[in-house]
Structures are given as structure tokens and as C-alpha cells.
């Protein structure tokens, strides 16, 4: 503990000296920070840990994973959501989370050139004992490094997708030193690190901190760590026929209808158009496809309406806490994945967990990330060239799918609920705390060296002039 505290003190003093050299902190600021840090470290010795879950972009649906992790932590710990609010993504918290029960503190990204300054200021003003980073992107690596250096926090990395899959080209990692060799212009490099190169560099650094969590078995095979799925609360997600009928009345959906649901951000590759077309082709007036969420592409909205016809219902964006209501009014979901997509191969859709929690019949593309759910009988494999047949078969004999829904509900309670994940996470933290007591110096040295590679303290002083 003494070695750790000395290392933290030395690192923070270096920050203060460097920023003072650039006239960023007055002597009063320095004194305040010194006192605050010392007081905070003393107060935490016998206290339960304060947790922060950090997202790389809290303006978009990636924030949903931050909420899911925060839900698990909040079962046992004081938990806050933090994360970046990029100006080019709207600069505000993702709409479904505006009414979240968790506290949120944002870090605006208005100009990549002052990213380090803003991040440093945020970390100094918001101490946490444990910081769980959602997604290995460069901006999260930066936050993790700063929390490790300044507060000696325990840092965990969460990998819930194969992030390289979002890149249209160069889907491979790049070591930090190689990136800096290739990008000598200091001002330009920060802009690049906030975009695609930030993904390539960040994924290369996924394992530099104190532990790793992943969302599904496919990612565990690649990255290791503890599986924490997109968990939901078993108390909130409970099948209820009375609530089901009430929500249907609210949205004007017949009680006797067979409802297929898509809940979330609508994208072309998610198979929503194919599902709408298949539902319309059944010719069944009692078969309704409900799409609830935002559709960023106006042309996609027009296409959906054109192929879905009278079988389609479009609902506006819903708050996160209404997920149980919206999902609970449905009978089935279709989750199509792009078989050629690296992202889809490693992605566990949160909508899959929602559907299992409410005991719905699930049709999902068989990818490595969801194969265990299919094997457990909690979902049925579906293929794009047979989607119409699968939907028709279900509508003809819905009773045949009851076992699928029951298996999904059981699997949810056993493995995918917040309550089940809480136990796993607490055990994981205890094991990591014991293990890291022997390896803190090594971890700290590794993280410090990474920060030096990022550009070091000199770069912070340079960028601070732009603030």
C-alpha cells in the first residue's frame, strides 16, 4: 500500500509540476488538489469502493452497455456512469438514458486538440476507486491511465463487441509506438485517435489494466475474462399478462394479435425490412410487426412503411426503463445478423436478453456469440433465405414455441439477470483485489509507460495552451 501511495503521489506531483509550468494551475489549485487527494485516499481505506462505468460515446446506443454494467454494480456498490459526449454525435446523453436511475457525469469532446486537458481535469475532479471502461477505444485507455496514475484506481476493461468490426477497412490493431512513428504531426494525431485509429490503437491495449470482462462466450475465447452479459433485472423483467394487455391498449394493438417486435436503433443490416416484408407476405391480419425506436435513415423509414403495410406499427423512441413494458407486449422477436460481419460474429444483442427475460419466442441468426443460447433451447436459429417460412410456421402453431420461451426465461434467471451477475462480479473483484496486491507495481509501471508513449506530460502541457 505504501509503494502504491508513493507512486500515486509522485505521479500526481509530476502532473502538477507540468501543468504549473504551462500556467495551467495556480499555487492555490495545487494546494487544493494536494489536500483533496490526500483526504480522499485516507477516507477510502475502510469504505466500500465507489464505482464508475465509463463509455466512449454516451450520445449513442453504445451507452446501453454502460447502463447494463452500472445496473450490475449498483446491486452492491455506489455507482456512477461517466463518459464522453462528442459534439459530432450531438453532445448530449443518449435519449433512452436521460431518465436513468444512475448518476451521470459527462466529458464533452468539442475539439480533439484539447481532449487530454478535458480528460485530465475531469479525472482530477471526480475520484473513483474502481473504473470499468466500456470498449477498448483510445479515449477510454486515456481515462483509465489517468485514473490509475492520479488516484491509483483499479481499472477494468469491458469488451462487448469486436470493435474492429466497425471499421470499413484496416480491421487490425496497431501498436501505439507504430502509430506514433507513422503520425509525427502532434496536432493531427489527436484527431485521428478520436476516430478510426483510436479503435485500432485502443484494441491493441485492451489488456493493460487490472482485468477484463466480456459479454459472451465468443469474446471470452478471444479475450478471456469474466462473462457479464447485457444483464437485466429479474425484478423488473417479469412476464405479466395484465401488463401485456395494458401496454397493447396504450399503443392501439389488438390483444389477440401475434406481435413480433424489434426494439432499438433501426439499421439496414439488422434485417428489419426483411422481417416486415415476411410478416406482410403471410397475409395474416392478426400478425403485427412492431418497430420501437429511432430510425436515423429516412429512406429506411419509407422502405419499411412500403413493405410492411397494415402489418407494421412504428413506435417512437422509448425510455430505457420502459423496455420491460414494450418487450412484454410481444410474442416473438426476429434478430437477423450479417453473417459476413466481424461485428456480428462476436455480438450478443441486448434485445436477445430482453426477449429471454420476458419468455418470448426468439429467432436469431446462429453466430458464435449466441450459439450457447440456441444450444440451450432458448432460441431458434433463423436464416435470411427462410425467414418467411419460419414466421409462417410460428403463426400456424404458436403453441409449439412455448418450450422455447420457458427455456429462455430459465436461462435468463440463471445466467443473464442482474442478480446472477452481481454474485459473479463481486467474486471477480475480490479475486482481482487479492491478485493485484502482489502485482500493483508491475501494472502501474506498464500503464505509466503507455502514457509516456501517448505523448507524455510534455504533450499535456502543449495541448493545454489550446484550452
Coordinates of C-alpha atoms in Angstrom, one line a residue:
X1 CA 0.0 0.0 0.0
X2 CA 2.8 2.4 0.8
X3 CA 4.5 1.7 -2.5
X4 CA 1.3 2.4 -4.3
X5 CA 0.6 5.6 -2.4
X6 CA 4.2 6.9 -3.1
X7 CA 3.8 6.1 -6.8
X8 CA 0.4 7.9 -6.9
X9 CA 1.9 10.9 -5.0
X10 CA 4.9 11.1 -7.4
X11 CA 2.7 10.9 -10.5
X12 CA 0.3 13.5 -9.3
X13 CA 3.1 15.8 -8.3
X14 CA 4.5 15.4 -11.9
X15 CA 1.1 16.4 -13.3
X16 CA 1.0 19.4 -11.1
X17 CA 4.6 20.5 -11.9
X18 CA 4.0 20.1 -15.7
X19 CA 0.7 22.0 -15.7
X20 CA 2.1 24.7 -13.5
X21 CA 4.9 25.2 -16.0
X22 CA 2.3 26.0 -18.6
X23 CA 0.5 28.3 -16.1
X24 CA -2.5 25.9 -16.0
X25 CA -2.7 25.6 -12.2
X26 CA -2.1 28.3 -9.7
X27 CA -0.4 27.6 -6.3
X28 CA -3.9 27.6 -4.8
X29 CA -5.1 25.0 -7.3
X30 CA -2.0 22.9 -6.5
X31 CA -2.7 23.1 -2.7
X32 CA -6.4 22.2 -3.2
X33 CA -5.6 19.2 -5.3
X34 CA -2.9 18.0 -2.8
X35 CA -5.3 18.3 0.1
X36 CA -8.3 16.7 -1.8
X37 CA -6.2 13.8 -3.0
X38 CA -4.8 13.1 0.5
X39 CA -8.2 13.4 2.1
X40 CA -9.8 11.2 -0.4
X41 CA -7.2 8.4 -0.2
X42 CA -7.5 8.4 3.6
X43 CA -11.3 8.3 3.5
X44 CA -11.3 5.3 1.2
X45 CA -9.2 3.0 3.3
X46 CA -12.2 1.4 5.1
X47 CA -15.0 2.4 2.8
X48 CA -16.9 0.4 0.2
X49 CA -15.5 1.2 -3.2
X50 CA -17.0 3.9 -5.3
X51 CA -17.5 2.7 -8.9
X52 CA -17.6 4.5 -12.3
X53 CA -18.6 2.8 -15.6
X54 CA -17.1 4.8 -18.5
X55 CA -18.4 4.9 -22.0
X56 CA -16.6 6.1 -25.2
X57 CA -19.7 7.7 -26.6
X58 CA -22.7 8.3 -24.3
X59 CA -24.6 10.0 -27.1
X60 CA -25.5 6.8 -29.0
X61 CA -26.8 3.3 -28.3
X62 CA -23.3 2.2 -27.1
X63 CA -24.3 3.8 -23.8
X64 CA -26.7 0.9 -23.3
X65 CA -23.8 -1.3 -22.3
X66 CA -22.7 1.3 -19.8
X67 CA -26.2 1.2 -18.3
X68 CA -26.1 -2.6 -18.1
X69 CA -22.8 -2.7 -16.3
X70 CA -23.9 0.0 -14.0
X71 CA -27.1 -2.0 -13.2
X72 CA -24.9 -4.9 -12.1
X73 CA -22.6 -2.8 -10.0
X74 CA -25.4 -0.9 -8.3
X75 CA -26.7 -4.1 -6.7
X76 CA -23.8 -3.8 -4.2
X77 CA -21.9 -0.6 -4.8
X78 CA -22.2 3.2 -5.1
X79 CA -22.2 3.5 -8.9
X80 CA -21.9 6.4 -11.4
X81 CA -22.0 6.4 -15.2
X82 CA -19.4 8.6 -16.8
X83 CA -18.3 9.0 -20.4
X84 CA -17.6 11.1 -23.4
X85 CA -20.1 13.4 -25.2
X86 CA -18.7 14.0 -28.7
X87 CA -20.0 17.2 -30.3
X88 CA -20.3 15.4 -33.7
X89 CA -22.7 12.8 -32.1
X90 CA -25.0 15.5 -30.7
X91 CA -23.1 16.3 -27.5
X92 CA -26.0 15.1 -25.2
X93 CA -26.8 11.9 -23.3
X94 CA -28.5 9.1 -25.4
X95 CA -32.2 9.8 -25.1
X96 CA -33.3 6.5 -23.6
X97 CA -30.9 7.1 -20.6
X98 CA -32.0 10.7 -19.8
X99 CA -34.3 9.3 -17.1
X100 CA -31.8 6.6 -15.9
X101 CA -31.7 5.9 -12.1
X102 CA -27.9 6.2 -12.2
X103 CA -25.9 9.4 -11.8
X104 CA -24.2 10.6 -15.0
X105 CA -21.2 12.9 -15.4
X106 CA -20.1 13.7 -19.0
X107 CA -16.8 14.7 -20.6
X108 CA -17.5 16.9 -23.7
X109 CA -15.4 16.4 -26.8
X110 CA -15.7 19.6 -28.7
X111 CA -12.1 19.6 -30.1
X112 CA -9.8 16.6 -30.2
X113 CA -6.8 19.0 -29.6
X114 CA -8.0 19.7 -26.0
X115 CA -9.1 16.1 -25.3
X116 CA -6.3 15.4 -22.9
X117 CA -6.8 18.6 -21.0
X118 CA -10.5 18.0 -20.5
X119 CA -9.9 14.3 -19.6
X120 CA -7.3 15.3 -17.0
X121 CA -9.5 18.0 -15.5
X122 CA -12.4 15.5 -15.2
X123 CA -10.3 12.8 -13.6
X124 CA -8.8 15.2 -11.0
X125 CA -12.3 16.4 -10.1
X126 CA -14.0 13.0 -10.0
X127 CA -12.1 10.4 -8.0
X128 CA -13.3 6.7 -8.0
X129 CA -11.9 3.6 -6.5
X130 CA -12.8 1.3 -9.5
X131 CA -13.3 2.5 -13.1
X132 CA -14.8 0.0 -15.5
X133 CA -14.2 1.0 -19.1
X134 CA -16.8 0.0 -21.7
X135 CA -15.0 -0.6 -25.0
X136 CA -11.2 -0.6 -25.7
X137 CA -11.1 2.7 -27.6
X138 CA -8.2 5.2 -27.2
X139 CA -10.3 7.7 -25.3
X140 CA -11.1 5.1 -22.7
X141 CA -7.5 4.0 -22.5
X142 CA -6.6 7.6 -21.7
X143 CA -9.2 7.8 -19.0
X144 CA -8.0 4.5 -17.5
X145 CA -4.4 5.6 -17.5
X146 CA -5.2 8.9 -15.8
X147 CA -7.3 7.3 -13.1
X148 CA -4.5 4.8 -12.4
X149 CA -1.9 7.5 -12.2
X150 CA -3.7 10.1 -10.3
X151 CA -6.0 8.2 -7.9
X152 CA -4.4 4.7 -8.0
X153 CA -7.8 3.3 -9.1
X154 CA -8.4 -0.3 -10.1
X155 CA -9.2 -0.3 -13.8
X156 CA -11.2 -3.0 -15.7
X157 CA -11.8 -3.2 -19.4
X158 CA -15.1 -4.4 -20.8
X159 CA -15.2 -5.9 -24.4
X160 CA -18.8 -6.3 -25.5
X161 CA -18.2 -6.3 -29.3
X162 CA -15.3 -6.9 -31.7
X163 CA -14.8 -3.2 -32.2
X164 CA -12.5 -3.6 -35.2
X165 CA -15.7 -4.8 -37.0
X166 CA -17.0 -1.2 -37.2
X167 CA -14.1 -0.3 -39.5
X168 CA -14.7 -0.5 -43.2
X169 CA -11.0 -1.2 -43.9
X170 CA -7.8 -2.0 -42.0
X171 CA -9.6 -4.2 -39.5
X172 CA -6.5 -4.9 -37.5
X173 CA -4.8 -3.4 -34.4
X174 CA -1.9 -1.0 -34.5
X175 CA 0.7 -0.8 -31.7
X176 CA 0.9 2.6 -30.1
X177 CA 4.6 3.0 -31.0
X178 CA 3.9 2.2 -34.6
X179 CA 1.0 4.7 -34.6
X180 CA 3.3 7.5 -33.4
X181 CA 6.0 6.6 -35.9
X182 CA 3.5 6.9 -38.7
X183 CA 2.0 10.1 -37.4
X184 CA 4.6 12.7 -36.5
X185 CA 2.2 15.6 -36.5
X186 CA 1.1 16.0 -32.9
X187 CA -2.0 18.1 -33.6
X188 CA -3.2 15.7 -36.3
X189 CA -2.6 12.6 -34.3
X190 CA -5.2 13.5 -31.6
X191 CA -7.9 13.9 -34.3
X192 CA -7.0 10.5 -35.6
X193 CA -7.1 8.9 -32.2
X194 CA -10.6 10.1 -31.6
X195 CA -11.7 8.4 -34.8
X196 CA -10.8 5.1 -36.6
X197 CA -7.2 5.0 -35.4
X198 CA -8.4 5.3 -31.9
X199 CA -10.2 2.0 -32.4
X200 CA -7.1 0.2 -33.8
X201 CA -4.8 1.6 -31.1
X202 CA -7.3 1.0 -28.3
X203 CA -8.0 -2.6 -29.1
X204 CA -4.2 -3.2 -29.1
X205 CA -4.2 -2.0 -25.5
X206 CA -7.2 -4.0 -24.2
X207 CA -5.2 -6.0 -21.6
X208 CA -3.0 -3.4 -19.9
X209 CA -5.2 -2.9 -16.9
X210 CA -6.3 -4.9 -13.9
X211 CA -8.8 -7.3 -15.5
X212 CA -11.2 -7.9 -18.4
X213 CA -14.9 -8.6 -18.8
X214 CA -16.7 -9.7 -21.9
X215 CA -20.4 -10.1 -23.0
X216 CA -20.4 -13.6 -24.4
X217 CA -18.5 -16.9 -24.9
X218 CA -17.1 -16.0 -28.3
X219 CA -15.4 -12.9 -26.9
X220 CA -14.2 -14.9 -23.9
X221 CA -12.5 -17.3 -26.2
X222 CA -10.6 -14.4 -27.8
X223 CA -10.0 -12.0 -24.8
X224 CA -10.5 -14.2 -21.7
X225 CA -12.0 -12.6 -18.6
X226 CA -15.4 -12.7 -16.9
X227 CA -18.6 -13.0 -18.9
X228 CA -21.0 -10.3 -18.0
X229 CA -23.9 -10.3 -20.5
X230 CA -26.2 -7.4 -21.2
X231 CA -28.0 -8.2 -17.9
X232 CA -31.5 -7.1 -16.9
X233 CA -33.2 -7.1 -13.5
X234 CA -35.3 -10.1 -12.8
X235 CA -37.4 -8.0 -10.6
X236 CA -38.3 -5.6 -13.4
X237 CA -38.4 -8.1 -16.2
X238 CA -41.3 -10.4 -15.3
X239 CA -43.9 -11.7 -17.8
X240 CA -47.3 -10.4 -16.9
X241 CA -50.4 -10.8 -19.0
X242 CA -52.2 -7.9 -17.3
X243 CA -49.3 -5.5 -18.1
X244 CA -49.0 -7.0 -21.6
X245 CA -52.6 -6.2 -22.4
X246 CA -52.4 -2.8 -20.8
X247 CA -49.4 -1.8 -23.0
X248 CA -51.1 -3.1 -26.1
X249 CA -54.1 -0.9 -25.4
X250 CA -51.8 2.0 -24.8
X251 CA -50.5 1.7 -28.4
X252 CA -53.7 0.5 -30.0
X253 CA -52.5 -3.0 -30.7
X254 CA -55.2 -5.7 -30.6
X255 CA -55.0 -8.0 -27.6
X256 CA -55.5 -11.1 -29.8
X257 CA -52.7 -10.2 -32.3
X258 CA -49.5 -12.2 -32.7
X259 CA -46.8 -9.5 -32.2
X260 CA -43.2 -9.7 -33.5
X261 CA -41.0 -6.9 -32.1
X262 CA -37.9 -5.0 -32.9
X263 CA -36.8 -2.7 -30.1
X264 CA -33.8 -0.4 -30.6
X265 CA -32.0 1.7 -33.1
X266 CA -33.1 0.6 -36.6
X267 CA -30.3 -0.1 -39.1
X268 CA -30.5 -1.6 -42.6
X269 CA -28.2 -4.5 -41.7
X270 CA -30.4 -5.6 -38.8
X271 CA -32.9 -7.3 -41.1
X272 CA -35.9 -5.2 -40.1
X273 CA -37.0 -4.7 -43.7
X274 CA -36.8 -8.4 -44.4
X275 CA -38.9 -9.1 -41.3
X276 CA -41.5 -6.6 -42.2
X277 CA -41.8 -8.0 -45.7
X278 CA -42.1 -11.6 -44.4
X279 CA -44.8 -10.5 -42.0
X280 CA -46.8 -8.8 -44.8
X281 CA -46.5 -11.8 -47.1
X282 CA -48.2 -14.1 -44.6
X283 CA -51.4 -12.3 -45.3
X284 CA -52.4 -12.6 -41.7
X285 CA -54.3 -9.6 -40.4
X286 CA -53.6 -10.8 -36.8
X287 CA -49.8 -10.7 -37.4
X288 CA -48.3 -7.4 -36.4
X289 CA -44.6 -6.3 -36.6
X290 CA -43.9 -3.5 -34.0
X291 CA -40.7 -1.5 -34.5
X292 CA -40.0 0.7 -31.5
X293 CA -37.0 3.0 -31.6
X294 CA -35.2 5.6 -33.7
X295 CA -34.7 5.2 -37.4
X296 CA -31.8 7.6 -38.4
X297 CA -32.2 6.9 -42.1
X298 CA -35.4 8.5 -43.5
X299 CA -35.2 6.3 -46.6
X300 CA -35.3 3.3 -44.4
X301 CA -38.4 4.5 -42.8
X302 CA -40.1 4.9 -46.2
X303 CA -39.0 1.4 -47.2
X304 CA -40.3 -0.1 -44.0
X305 CA -43.7 1.5 -44.4
X306 CA -43.8 0.4 -48.1
X307 CA -43.2 -3.3 -47.4
X308 CA -44.8 -3.6 -44.0
X309 CA -48.2 -2.2 -44.9
X310 CA -51.0 -2.7 -42.4
X311 CA -48.9 -5.3 -40.6
X312 CA -46.4 -2.7 -39.4
X313 CA -46.6 -0.4 -36.3
X314 CA -43.9 2.2 -35.7
X315 CA -43.4 3.5 -32.1
X316 CA -41.2 6.4 -31.1
X317 CA -38.0 6.1 -29.0
X318 CA -38.8 4.7 -25.6
X319 CA -37.0 5.4 -22.2
X320 CA -34.7 2.7 -21.0
X321 CA -37.0 1.9 -18.1
X322 CA -39.9 1.1 -20.4
X323 CA -38.1 -1.9 -22.0
X324 CA -39.9 -4.5 -19.9
X325 CA -43.3 -2.9 -20.9
X326 CA -42.5 -2.8 -24.7
X327 CA -40.9 -6.2 -24.8
X328 CA -43.5 -7.7 -22.6
X329 CA -46.3 -6.9 -25.0
X330 CA -44.7 -9.0 -27.8
X331 CA -44.9 -12.7 -28.5
X332 CA -41.7 -13.2 -30.6
X333 CA -38.6 -11.4 -31.9
X334 CA -36.5 -11.9 -35.1
X335 CA -32.8 -11.0 -34.7
X336 CA -31.0 -11.2 -38.0
X337 CA -27.3 -10.8 -38.1
X338 CA -25.0 -10.2 -41.1
X339 CA -23.0 -13.5 -41.4
X340 CA -20.1 -11.7 -43.1
X341 CA -19.7 -9.1 -40.4
X342 CA -16.9 -9.3 -37.9
X343 CA -19.0 -7.3 -35.6
X344 CA -22.0 -9.7 -35.8
X345 CA -19.8 -12.7 -35.2
X346 CA -18.9 -11.5 -31.7
X347 CA -22.0 -9.6 -30.8
X348 CA -24.6 -10.6 -28.2
X349 CA -27.7 -8.4 -28.9
X350 CA -29.1 -6.8 -25.8
X351 CA -32.5 -7.4 -27.5
X352 CA -31.9 -11.2 -27.1
X353 CA -31.6 -10.9 -23.3
X354 CA -34.7 -8.7 -23.2
X355 CA -36.7 -11.3 -25.1
X356 CA -35.4 -14.2 -22.9
X357 CA -36.3 -12.3 -19.8
X358 CA -39.9 -11.9 -20.9
X359 CA -40.2 -15.5 -22.1
X360 CA -40.6 -14.6 -25.8
X361 CA -40.1 -17.0 -28.8
X362 CA -36.7 -15.9 -30.3
X363 CA -35.5 -16.4 -33.8
X364 CA -31.8 -15.4 -34.1
X365 CA -29.0 -15.8 -36.7
X366 CA -26.6 -18.6 -35.4
X367 CA -23.4 -16.8 -34.7
X368 CA -20.6 -17.8 -32.2
X369 CA -21.8 -15.2 -29.8
X370 CA -25.3 -16.7 -29.4
X371 CA -24.8 -20.3 -30.2
X372 CA -24.9 -21.3 -26.5
X373 CA -28.4 -19.8 -26.2
X374 CA -29.5 -21.8 -29.2
X375 CA -28.0 -24.9 -27.9
X376 CA -29.9 -24.4 -24.6
X377 CA -33.1 -24.4 -26.5
X378 CA -33.8 -20.8 -25.6
X379 CA -33.8 -19.5 -29.2
X380 CA -34.3 -20.9 -32.7
X381 CA -31.8 -20.5 -35.5
X382 CA -33.1 -18.4 -38.4
X383 CA -31.7 -17.8 -41.9
X384 CA -32.4 -14.9 -44.2
X385 CA -33.5 -17.1 -47.1
X386 CA -36.0 -18.9 -44.8
X387 CA -37.4 -16.0 -42.7
X388 CA -40.8 -16.1 -44.3
X389 CA -41.2 -19.8 -43.7
X390 CA -40.0 -19.5 -40.1
X391 CA -42.6 -16.8 -39.3
X392 CA -45.4 -18.7 -41.1
X393 CA -44.6 -21.9 -39.2
X394 CA -44.7 -20.0 -35.9
X395 CA -48.0 -18.3 -36.8
X396 CA -49.6 -21.6 -37.7
X397 CA -48.6 -23.3 -34.4
X398 CA -47.5 -20.8 -31.8
X399 CA -48.1 -23.3 -29.0
X400 CA -45.2 -25.3 -30.3
X401 CA -42.9 -22.5 -29.2
X402 CA -43.9 -22.4 -25.6
X403 CA -40.9 -24.5 -24.5
X404 CA -38.5 -22.1 -26.3
X405 CA -39.9 -19.2 -24.2
X406 CA -39.7 -21.2 -21.0
X407 CA -36.1 -22.2 -21.6
X408 CA -35.2 -18.6 -22.4
X409 CA -36.7 -17.4 -19.1
X410 CA -34.9 -20.0 -17.1
X411 CA -31.6 -19.3 -18.8
X412 CA -32.1 -15.6 -18.1
X413 CA -32.7 -16.2 -14.4
X414 CA -29.7 -18.5 -14.1
X415 CA -27.1 -16.6 -16.1
X416 CA -28.3 -13.3 -17.7
X417 CA -30.1 -11.5 -14.8
X418 CA -28.5 -8.6 -12.9
X419 CA -28.9 -10.6 -9.7
X420 CA -27.0 -13.6 -11.1
X421 CA -24.2 -11.3 -12.5
X422 CA -23.9 -9.4 -9.2
X423 CA -22.7 -12.5 -7.5
X424 CA -20.2 -13.3 -10.2
X425 CA -18.9 -9.7 -10.3
X426 CA -18.4 -9.4 -6.6
X427 CA -16.4 -12.7 -6.6
X428 CA -14.3 -11.4 -9.5
X429 CA -13.5 -8.1 -7.8
X430 CA -12.4 -9.9 -4.6
X431 CA -10.1 -12.2 -6.6
X432 CA -8.6 -9.4 -8.5
X433 CA -8.1 -7.3 -5.4
X434 CA -6.1 -10.1 -3.9
X435 CA -4.1 -10.8 -7.0
X436 CA -3.3 -7.2 -7.7
X437 CA -1.9 -6.7 -4.2
X438 CA 1.0 -8.7 -5.5
X439 CA 1.2 -7.1 -8.9
X440 CA 0.3 -3.5 -8.4
X441 CA 3.8 -2.2 -9.1
X442 CA 4.0 -4.1 -12.4
X443 CA 0.6 -2.9 -13.5
X444 CA 1.4 0.6 -12.5
X445 CA 4.7 0.6 -14.4
X446 CA 3.0 -0.8 -17.5
X447 CA 0.3 1.9 -17.5
X448 CA 2.8 4.6 -16.9
X449 CA 4.9 3.5 -19.8
X450 CA 1.8 3.6 -22.0
X451 CA 1.1 7.2 -21.0
X452 CA 4.6 8.1 -21.9
X453 CA 4.1 6.6 -25.4
X454 CA 0.8 8.6 -25.8
X455 CA 2.9 11.7 -25.7
X456 CA 3.9 12.1 -22.1
X457 CA 3.5 15.0 -19.8
X458 CA 5.1 17.4 -22.3
X459 CA 2.2 16.8 -24.6
X460 CA -0.4 17.6 -21.9
X461 CA 1.4 21.0 -21.3
X462 CA 1.4 21.7 -25.1
X463 CA -2.2 20.9 -25.6
X464 CA -3.3 22.9 -22.5
X465 CA -2.3 26.1 -24.3
X466 CA -5.3 25.5 -26.7
X467 CA -7.8 25.3 -23.8

